mmCIF file of C-alpha atoms in Angstrom:
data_model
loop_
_atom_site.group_PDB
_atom_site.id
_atom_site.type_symbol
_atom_site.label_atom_id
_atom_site.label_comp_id
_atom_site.label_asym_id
_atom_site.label_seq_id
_atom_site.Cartn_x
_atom_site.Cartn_y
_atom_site.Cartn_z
ATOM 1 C CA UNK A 26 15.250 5.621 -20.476
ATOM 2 C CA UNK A 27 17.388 4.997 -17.113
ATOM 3 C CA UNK A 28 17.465 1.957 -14.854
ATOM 4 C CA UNK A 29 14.768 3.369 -12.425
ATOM 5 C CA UNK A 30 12.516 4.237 -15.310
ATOM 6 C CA UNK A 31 12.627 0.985 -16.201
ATOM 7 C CA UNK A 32 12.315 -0.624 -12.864
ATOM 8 C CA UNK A 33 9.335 1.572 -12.071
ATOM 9 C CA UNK A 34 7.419 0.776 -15.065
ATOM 10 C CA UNK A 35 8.258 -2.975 -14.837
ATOM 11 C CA UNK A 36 6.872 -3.227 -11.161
ATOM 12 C CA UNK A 37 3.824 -1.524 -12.483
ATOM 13 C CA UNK A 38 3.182 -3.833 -15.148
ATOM 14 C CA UNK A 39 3.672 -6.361 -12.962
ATOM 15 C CA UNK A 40 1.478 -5.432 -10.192
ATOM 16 C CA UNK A 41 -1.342 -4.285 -12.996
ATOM 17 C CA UNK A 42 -0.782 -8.006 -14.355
ATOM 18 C CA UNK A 43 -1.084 -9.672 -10.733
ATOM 19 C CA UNK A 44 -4.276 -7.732 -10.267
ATOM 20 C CA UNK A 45 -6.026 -8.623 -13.608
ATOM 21 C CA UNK A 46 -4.608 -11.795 -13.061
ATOM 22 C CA UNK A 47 -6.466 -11.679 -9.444
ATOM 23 C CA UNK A 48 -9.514 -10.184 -10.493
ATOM 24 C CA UNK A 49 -10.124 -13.069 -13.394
ATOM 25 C CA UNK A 50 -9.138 -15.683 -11.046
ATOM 26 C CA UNK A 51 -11.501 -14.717 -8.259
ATOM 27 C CA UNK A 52 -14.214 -14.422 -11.354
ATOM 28 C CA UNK A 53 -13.172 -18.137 -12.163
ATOM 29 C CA UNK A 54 -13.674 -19.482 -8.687
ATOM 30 C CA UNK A 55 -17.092 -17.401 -8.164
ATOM 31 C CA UNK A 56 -18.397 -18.578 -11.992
ATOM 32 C CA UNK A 57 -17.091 -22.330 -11.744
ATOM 33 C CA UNK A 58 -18.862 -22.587 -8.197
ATOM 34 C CA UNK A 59 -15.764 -23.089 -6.595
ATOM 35 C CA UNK A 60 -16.910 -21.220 -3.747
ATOM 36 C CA UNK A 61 -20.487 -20.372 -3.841
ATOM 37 C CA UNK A 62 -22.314 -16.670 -3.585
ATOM 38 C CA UNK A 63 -23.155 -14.528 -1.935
ATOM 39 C CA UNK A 64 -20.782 -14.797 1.122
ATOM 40 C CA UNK A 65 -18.347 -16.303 -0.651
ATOM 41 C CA UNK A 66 -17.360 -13.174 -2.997
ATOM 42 C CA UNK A 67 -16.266 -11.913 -0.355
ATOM 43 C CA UNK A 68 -12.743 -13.548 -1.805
ATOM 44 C CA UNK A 69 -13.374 -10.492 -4.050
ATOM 45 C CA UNK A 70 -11.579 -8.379 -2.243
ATOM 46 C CA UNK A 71 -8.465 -9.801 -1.865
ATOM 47 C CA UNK A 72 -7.592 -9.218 -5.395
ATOM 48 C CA UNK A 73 -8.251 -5.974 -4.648
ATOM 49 C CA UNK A 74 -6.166 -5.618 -2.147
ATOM 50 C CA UNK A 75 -3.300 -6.267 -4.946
ATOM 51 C CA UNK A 76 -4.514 -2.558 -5.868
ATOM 52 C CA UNK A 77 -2.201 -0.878 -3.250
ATOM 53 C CA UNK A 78 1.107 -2.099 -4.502
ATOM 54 C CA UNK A 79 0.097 -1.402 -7.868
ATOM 55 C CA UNK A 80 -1.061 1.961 -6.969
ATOM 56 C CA UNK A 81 2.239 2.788 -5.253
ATOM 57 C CA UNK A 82 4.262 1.275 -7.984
ATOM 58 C CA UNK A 83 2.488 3.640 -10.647
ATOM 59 C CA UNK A 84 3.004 6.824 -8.185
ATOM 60 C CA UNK A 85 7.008 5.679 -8.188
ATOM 61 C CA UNK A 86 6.634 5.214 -12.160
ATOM 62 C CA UNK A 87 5.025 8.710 -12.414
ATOM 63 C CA UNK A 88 7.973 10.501 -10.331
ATOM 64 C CA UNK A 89 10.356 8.762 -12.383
ATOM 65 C CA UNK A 90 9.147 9.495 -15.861
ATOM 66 C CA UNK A 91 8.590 13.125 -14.880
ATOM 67 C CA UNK A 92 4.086 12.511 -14.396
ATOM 68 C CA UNK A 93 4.131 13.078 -11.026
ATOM 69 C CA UNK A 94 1.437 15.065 -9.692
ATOM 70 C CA UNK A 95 -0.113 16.215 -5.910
ATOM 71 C CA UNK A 96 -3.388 16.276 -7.421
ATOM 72 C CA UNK A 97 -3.096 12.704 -9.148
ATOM 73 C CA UNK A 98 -1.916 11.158 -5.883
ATOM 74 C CA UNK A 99 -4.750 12.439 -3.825
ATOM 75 C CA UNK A 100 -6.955 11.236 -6.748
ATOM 76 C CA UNK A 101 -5.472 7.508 -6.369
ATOM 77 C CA UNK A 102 -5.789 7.839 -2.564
ATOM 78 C CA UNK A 103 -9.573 8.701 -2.613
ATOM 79 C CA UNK A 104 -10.477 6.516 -5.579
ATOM 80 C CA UNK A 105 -8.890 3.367 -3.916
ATOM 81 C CA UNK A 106 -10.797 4.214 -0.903
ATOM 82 C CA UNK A 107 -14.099 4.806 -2.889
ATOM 83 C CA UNK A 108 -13.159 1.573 -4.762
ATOM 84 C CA UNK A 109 -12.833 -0.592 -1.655
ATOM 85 C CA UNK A 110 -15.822 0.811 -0.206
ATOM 86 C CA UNK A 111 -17.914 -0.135 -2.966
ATOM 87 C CA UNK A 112 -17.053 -3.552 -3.502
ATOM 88 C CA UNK A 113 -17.381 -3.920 0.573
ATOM 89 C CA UNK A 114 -20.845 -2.096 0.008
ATOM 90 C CA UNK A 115 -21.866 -4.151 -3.224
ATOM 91 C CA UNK A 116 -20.914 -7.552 -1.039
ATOM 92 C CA UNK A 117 -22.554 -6.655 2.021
ATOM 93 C CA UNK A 118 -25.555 -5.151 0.127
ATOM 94 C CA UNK A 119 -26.267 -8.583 -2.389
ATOM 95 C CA UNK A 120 -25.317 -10.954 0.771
ATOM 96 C CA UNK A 121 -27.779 -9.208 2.839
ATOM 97 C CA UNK A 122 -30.369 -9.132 0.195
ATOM 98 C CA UNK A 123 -30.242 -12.841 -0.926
ATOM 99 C CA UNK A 124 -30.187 -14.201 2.824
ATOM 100 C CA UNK A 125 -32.517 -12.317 4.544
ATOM 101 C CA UNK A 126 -36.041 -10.880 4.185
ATOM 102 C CA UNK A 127 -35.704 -7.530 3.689
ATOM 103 C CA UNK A 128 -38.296 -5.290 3.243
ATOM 104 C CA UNK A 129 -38.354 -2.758 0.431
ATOM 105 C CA UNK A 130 -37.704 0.055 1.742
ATOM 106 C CA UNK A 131 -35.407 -1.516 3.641
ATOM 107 C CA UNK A 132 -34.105 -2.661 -0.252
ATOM 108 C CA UNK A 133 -33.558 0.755 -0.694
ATOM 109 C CA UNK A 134 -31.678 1.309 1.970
ATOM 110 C CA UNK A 135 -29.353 -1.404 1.017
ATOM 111 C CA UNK A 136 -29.161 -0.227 -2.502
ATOM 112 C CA UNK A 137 -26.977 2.705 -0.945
ATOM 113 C CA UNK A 138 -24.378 1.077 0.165
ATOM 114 C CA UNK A 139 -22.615 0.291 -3.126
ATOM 115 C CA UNK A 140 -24.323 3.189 -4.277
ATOM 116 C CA UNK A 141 -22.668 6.135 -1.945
ATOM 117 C CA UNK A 142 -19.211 4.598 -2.295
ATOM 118 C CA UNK A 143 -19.665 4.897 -6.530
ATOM 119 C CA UNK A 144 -20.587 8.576 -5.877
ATOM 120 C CA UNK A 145 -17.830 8.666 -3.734
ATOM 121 C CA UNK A 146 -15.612 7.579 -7.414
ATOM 122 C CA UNK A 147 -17.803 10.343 -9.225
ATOM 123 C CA UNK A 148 -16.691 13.064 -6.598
ATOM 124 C CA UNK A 149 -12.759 11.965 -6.641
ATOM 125 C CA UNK A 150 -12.445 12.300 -10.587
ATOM 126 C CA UNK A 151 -14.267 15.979 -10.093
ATOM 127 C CA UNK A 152 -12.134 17.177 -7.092
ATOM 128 C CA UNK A 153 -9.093 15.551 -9.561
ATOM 129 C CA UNK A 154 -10.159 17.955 -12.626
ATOM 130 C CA UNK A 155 -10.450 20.567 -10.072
ATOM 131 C CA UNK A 156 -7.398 20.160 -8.765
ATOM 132 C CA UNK A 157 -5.190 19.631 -11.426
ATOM 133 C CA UNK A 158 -2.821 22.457 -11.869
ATOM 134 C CA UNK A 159 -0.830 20.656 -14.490
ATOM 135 C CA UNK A 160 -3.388 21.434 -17.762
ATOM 136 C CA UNK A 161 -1.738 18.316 -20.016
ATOM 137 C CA UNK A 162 -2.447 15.821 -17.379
ATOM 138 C CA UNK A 163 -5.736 17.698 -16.736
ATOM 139 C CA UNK A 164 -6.177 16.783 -20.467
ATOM 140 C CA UNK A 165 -5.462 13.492 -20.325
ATOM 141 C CA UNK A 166 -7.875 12.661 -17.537
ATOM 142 C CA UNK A 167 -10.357 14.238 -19.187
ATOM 143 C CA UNK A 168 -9.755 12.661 -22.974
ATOM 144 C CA UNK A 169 -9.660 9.001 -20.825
ATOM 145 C CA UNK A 170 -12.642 9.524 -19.089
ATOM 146 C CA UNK A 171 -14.992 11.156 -22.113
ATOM 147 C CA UNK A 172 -13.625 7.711 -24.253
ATOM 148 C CA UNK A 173 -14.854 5.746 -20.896
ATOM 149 C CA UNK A 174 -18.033 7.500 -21.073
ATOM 150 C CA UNK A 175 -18.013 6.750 -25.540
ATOM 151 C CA UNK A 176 -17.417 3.024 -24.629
ATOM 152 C CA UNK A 177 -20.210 2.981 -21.538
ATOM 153 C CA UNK A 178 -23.051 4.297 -23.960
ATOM 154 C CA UNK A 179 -21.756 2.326 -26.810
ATOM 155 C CA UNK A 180 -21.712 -1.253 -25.277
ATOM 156 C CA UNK A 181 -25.215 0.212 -22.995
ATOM 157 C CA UNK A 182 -27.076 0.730 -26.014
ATOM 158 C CA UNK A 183 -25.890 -2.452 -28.098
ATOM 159 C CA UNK A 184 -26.654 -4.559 -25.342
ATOM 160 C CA UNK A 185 -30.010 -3.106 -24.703
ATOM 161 C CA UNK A 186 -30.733 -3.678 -27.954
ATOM 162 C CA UNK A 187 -29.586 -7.331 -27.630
ATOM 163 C CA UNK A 188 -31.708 -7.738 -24.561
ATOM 164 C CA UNK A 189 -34.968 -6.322 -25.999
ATOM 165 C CA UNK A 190 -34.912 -8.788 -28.799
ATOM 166 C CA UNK A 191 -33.820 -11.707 -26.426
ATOM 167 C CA UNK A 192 -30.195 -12.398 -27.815
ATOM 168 C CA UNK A 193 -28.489 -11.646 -24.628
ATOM 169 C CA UNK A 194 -29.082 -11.921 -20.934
ATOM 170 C CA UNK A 195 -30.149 -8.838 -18.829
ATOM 171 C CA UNK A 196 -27.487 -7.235 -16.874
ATOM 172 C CA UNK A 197 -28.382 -5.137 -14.231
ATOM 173 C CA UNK A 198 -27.873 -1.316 -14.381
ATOM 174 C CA UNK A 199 -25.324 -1.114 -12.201
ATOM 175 C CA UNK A 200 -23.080 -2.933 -14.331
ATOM 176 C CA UNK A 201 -22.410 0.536 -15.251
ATOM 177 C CA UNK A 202 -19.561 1.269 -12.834
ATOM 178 C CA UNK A 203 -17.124 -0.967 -13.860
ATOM 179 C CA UNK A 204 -17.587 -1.186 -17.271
ATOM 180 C CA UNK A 205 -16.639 3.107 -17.205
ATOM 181 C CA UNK A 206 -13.894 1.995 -15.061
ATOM 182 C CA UNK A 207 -12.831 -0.184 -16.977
ATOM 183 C CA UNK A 208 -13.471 2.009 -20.108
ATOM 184 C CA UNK A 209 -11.147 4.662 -17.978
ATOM 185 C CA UNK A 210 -8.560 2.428 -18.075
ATOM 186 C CA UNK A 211 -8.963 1.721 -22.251
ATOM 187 C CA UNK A 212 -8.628 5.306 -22.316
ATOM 188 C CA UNK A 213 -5.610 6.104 -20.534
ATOM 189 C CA UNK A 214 -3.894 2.841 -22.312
ATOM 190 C CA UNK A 215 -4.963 5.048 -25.366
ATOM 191 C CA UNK A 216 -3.704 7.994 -24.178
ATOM 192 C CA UNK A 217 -0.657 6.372 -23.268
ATOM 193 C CA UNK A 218 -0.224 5.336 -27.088
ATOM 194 C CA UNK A 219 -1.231 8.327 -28.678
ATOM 195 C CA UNK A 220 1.264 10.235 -26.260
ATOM 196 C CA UNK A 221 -0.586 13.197 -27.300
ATOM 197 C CA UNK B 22 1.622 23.193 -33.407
ATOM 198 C CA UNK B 23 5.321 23.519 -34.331
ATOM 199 C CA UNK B 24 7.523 25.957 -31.607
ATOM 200 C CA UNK B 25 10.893 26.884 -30.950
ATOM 201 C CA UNK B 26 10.680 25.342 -27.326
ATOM 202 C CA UNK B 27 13.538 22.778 -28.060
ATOM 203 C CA UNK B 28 16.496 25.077 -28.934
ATOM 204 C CA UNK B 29 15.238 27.965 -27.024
ATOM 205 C CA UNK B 30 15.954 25.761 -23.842
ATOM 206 C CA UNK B 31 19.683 23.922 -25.789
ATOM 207 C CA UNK B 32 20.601 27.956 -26.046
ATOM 208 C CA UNK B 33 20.045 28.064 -22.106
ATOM 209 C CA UNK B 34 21.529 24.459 -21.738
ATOM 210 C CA UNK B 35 17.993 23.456 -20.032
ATOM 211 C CA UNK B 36 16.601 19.846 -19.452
ATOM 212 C CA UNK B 37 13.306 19.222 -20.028
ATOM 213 C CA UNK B 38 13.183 18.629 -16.279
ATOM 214 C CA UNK B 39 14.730 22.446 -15.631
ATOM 215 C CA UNK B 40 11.929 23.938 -17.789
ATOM 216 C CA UNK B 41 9.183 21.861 -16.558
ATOM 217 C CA UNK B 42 10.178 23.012 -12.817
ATOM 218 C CA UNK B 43 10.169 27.052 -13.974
ATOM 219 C CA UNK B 44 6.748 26.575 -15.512
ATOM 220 C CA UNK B 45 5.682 24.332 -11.964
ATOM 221 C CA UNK B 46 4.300 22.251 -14.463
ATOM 222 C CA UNK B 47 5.191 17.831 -15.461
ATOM 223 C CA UNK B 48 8.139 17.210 -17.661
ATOM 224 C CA UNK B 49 5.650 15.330 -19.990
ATOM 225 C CA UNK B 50 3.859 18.110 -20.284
ATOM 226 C CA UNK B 51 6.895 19.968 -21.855
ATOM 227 C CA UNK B 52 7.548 17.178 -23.812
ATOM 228 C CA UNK B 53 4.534 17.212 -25.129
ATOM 229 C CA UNK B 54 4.511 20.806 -26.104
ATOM 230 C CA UNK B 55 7.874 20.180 -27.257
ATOM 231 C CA UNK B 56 7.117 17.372 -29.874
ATOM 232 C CA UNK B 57 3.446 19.231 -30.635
ATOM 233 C CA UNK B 58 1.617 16.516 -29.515
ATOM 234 C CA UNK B 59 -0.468 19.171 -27.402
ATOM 235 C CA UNK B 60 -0.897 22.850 -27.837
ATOM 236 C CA UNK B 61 -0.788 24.558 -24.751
ATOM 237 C CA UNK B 62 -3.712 26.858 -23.464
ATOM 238 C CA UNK B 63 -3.122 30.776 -23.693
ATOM 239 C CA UNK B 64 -1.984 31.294 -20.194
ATOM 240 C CA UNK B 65 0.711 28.588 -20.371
ATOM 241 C CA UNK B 66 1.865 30.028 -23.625
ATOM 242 C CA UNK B 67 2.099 33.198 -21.540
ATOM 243 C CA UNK B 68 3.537 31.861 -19.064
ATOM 244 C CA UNK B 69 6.380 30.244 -21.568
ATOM 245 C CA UNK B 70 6.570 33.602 -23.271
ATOM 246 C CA UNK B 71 7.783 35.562 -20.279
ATOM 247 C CA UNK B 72 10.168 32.978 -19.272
ATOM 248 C CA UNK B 73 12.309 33.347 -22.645
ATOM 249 C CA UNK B 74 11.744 37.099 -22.729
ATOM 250 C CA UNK B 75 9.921 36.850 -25.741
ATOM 251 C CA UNK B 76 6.784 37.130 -28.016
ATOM 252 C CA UNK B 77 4.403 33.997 -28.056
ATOM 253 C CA UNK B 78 4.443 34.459 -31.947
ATOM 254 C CA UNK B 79 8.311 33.827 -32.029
ATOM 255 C CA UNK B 80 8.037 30.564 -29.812
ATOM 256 C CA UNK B 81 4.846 29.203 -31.361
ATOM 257 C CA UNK B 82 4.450 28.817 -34.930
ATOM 258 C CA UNK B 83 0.965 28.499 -37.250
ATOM 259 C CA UNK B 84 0.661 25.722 -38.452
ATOM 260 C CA UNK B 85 0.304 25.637 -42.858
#
């Protein structure tokens, strides 16, 4: 493995790292009532913002180790965008919700905000699939996200269970977005390993 | 799915970058042919094929 190999995948780690790192943080501050809801997630998305670098860093990584794809970096560029968009959406949406009166179908209306943004995700993986000339990486995509969707219905119907006979809290249905993404990124991690 | 794909491309003194560029396809993705980690669909083994000049049943072999 040469020295920009090396580099690459050592700036990605550590960008993937500072944005965990971010995300868990923010979590910390939000669950500890460090700063208090609903406004105050709004210190949400600067962790995100730790997603561009990282991004970039993996598109370097890619070129380097021979991954690199047109289709895959139109994919980032679009999810990102998507990805910002809902957790501006989901903010706005919840903030809105808790300190005003809304009506309902006003409530509805709302509801779309996060909503058209994680259809918006939904739409980027499909153009990706479509556009994917490269068939193994087309694979790969495709092995990550069907393990995503495994891991969604998996924890979705063992936690249903535990809600139904009261040994867990209710978590609302929407929950379901980042638990795939983060199942997406259990699958590529496995995908990764497997090098298959 | 064992293949010939790493000493057809020694005999032409080819990287695994050089193929990957005549098939307009990743390098991993010849690695992972190479190492048969993944078995290419029928159009890539085509494709493959007509680059060495030769049957897909001399690059590709059964596996058992």
């Amino acid at each position: 493995m040469d020295t920009t190999t090396v580099s690459a995948k050592r700036t990605t780690s550590f960008w993937a790292l500072t944005f965990v790192g971010g995300m868990f943080g923010t979590g910390l501050l939000l669950f500890t009532d460090f700063v208090r809801p609903p406004w105050g997630m709004a210190i949400m998305i600067l962790p995100m913002l730790l997603l561009i670098p990282m991004v970039r860093a993996s598109e370097r990584m890619r070129s380097a180790t021979g991954c690199a794809s047109p289709a895959l970096t139109r994919y980032n560029r679009r999810m990102l965008a998507a990805s910002f968009a809902y957790v501006v959406g989901f903010l706005i949406a919840v903030a809105l919700f808790k300190e005003q009166a809304v009506s309902k179908p006003a409530a509805a209306l709302l509801s779309l905000l996060p909503t058209l943004p994680a259809l918006g995700m939904i739409w980027a993986m499909t153009r990706y699939v479509i556009e994917e000339s490269d068939e193994y990486l087309r694979a790969r995509t495709v092995n990550a996200a069907l393990t995503a969707t495994g891991l969604l219905l998996a924890i979705a119907t063992f936690w249903g269970f535990l809600t139904t006979f009261d040994v867990a809290p209710h978590v609302p249905a929407w929950a379901a977005v980042p638990v795939w993404a983060a199942g997406l990124g259990v699958g590529q991690l496995v995908e990764k390993v497997r090098g298959a | 799915m064992k293949n010939r794909l790493k000493v057809l491309r020694a005999e032409r003194d080819w990287s695994q970058g050089d193929l990957a560029e005549r098939l307009q396809v990743s390098r991993q993705s010849v690695n992972a042919i190479e190492t048969g980690k993944y078995a290419p669909s029928l159009p890539l083994a085509f494709r493959i094929a007509d680059l060495f000049g030769l049957p897909i049943e001399d690059i590709f072999v059964r596996d058992g």
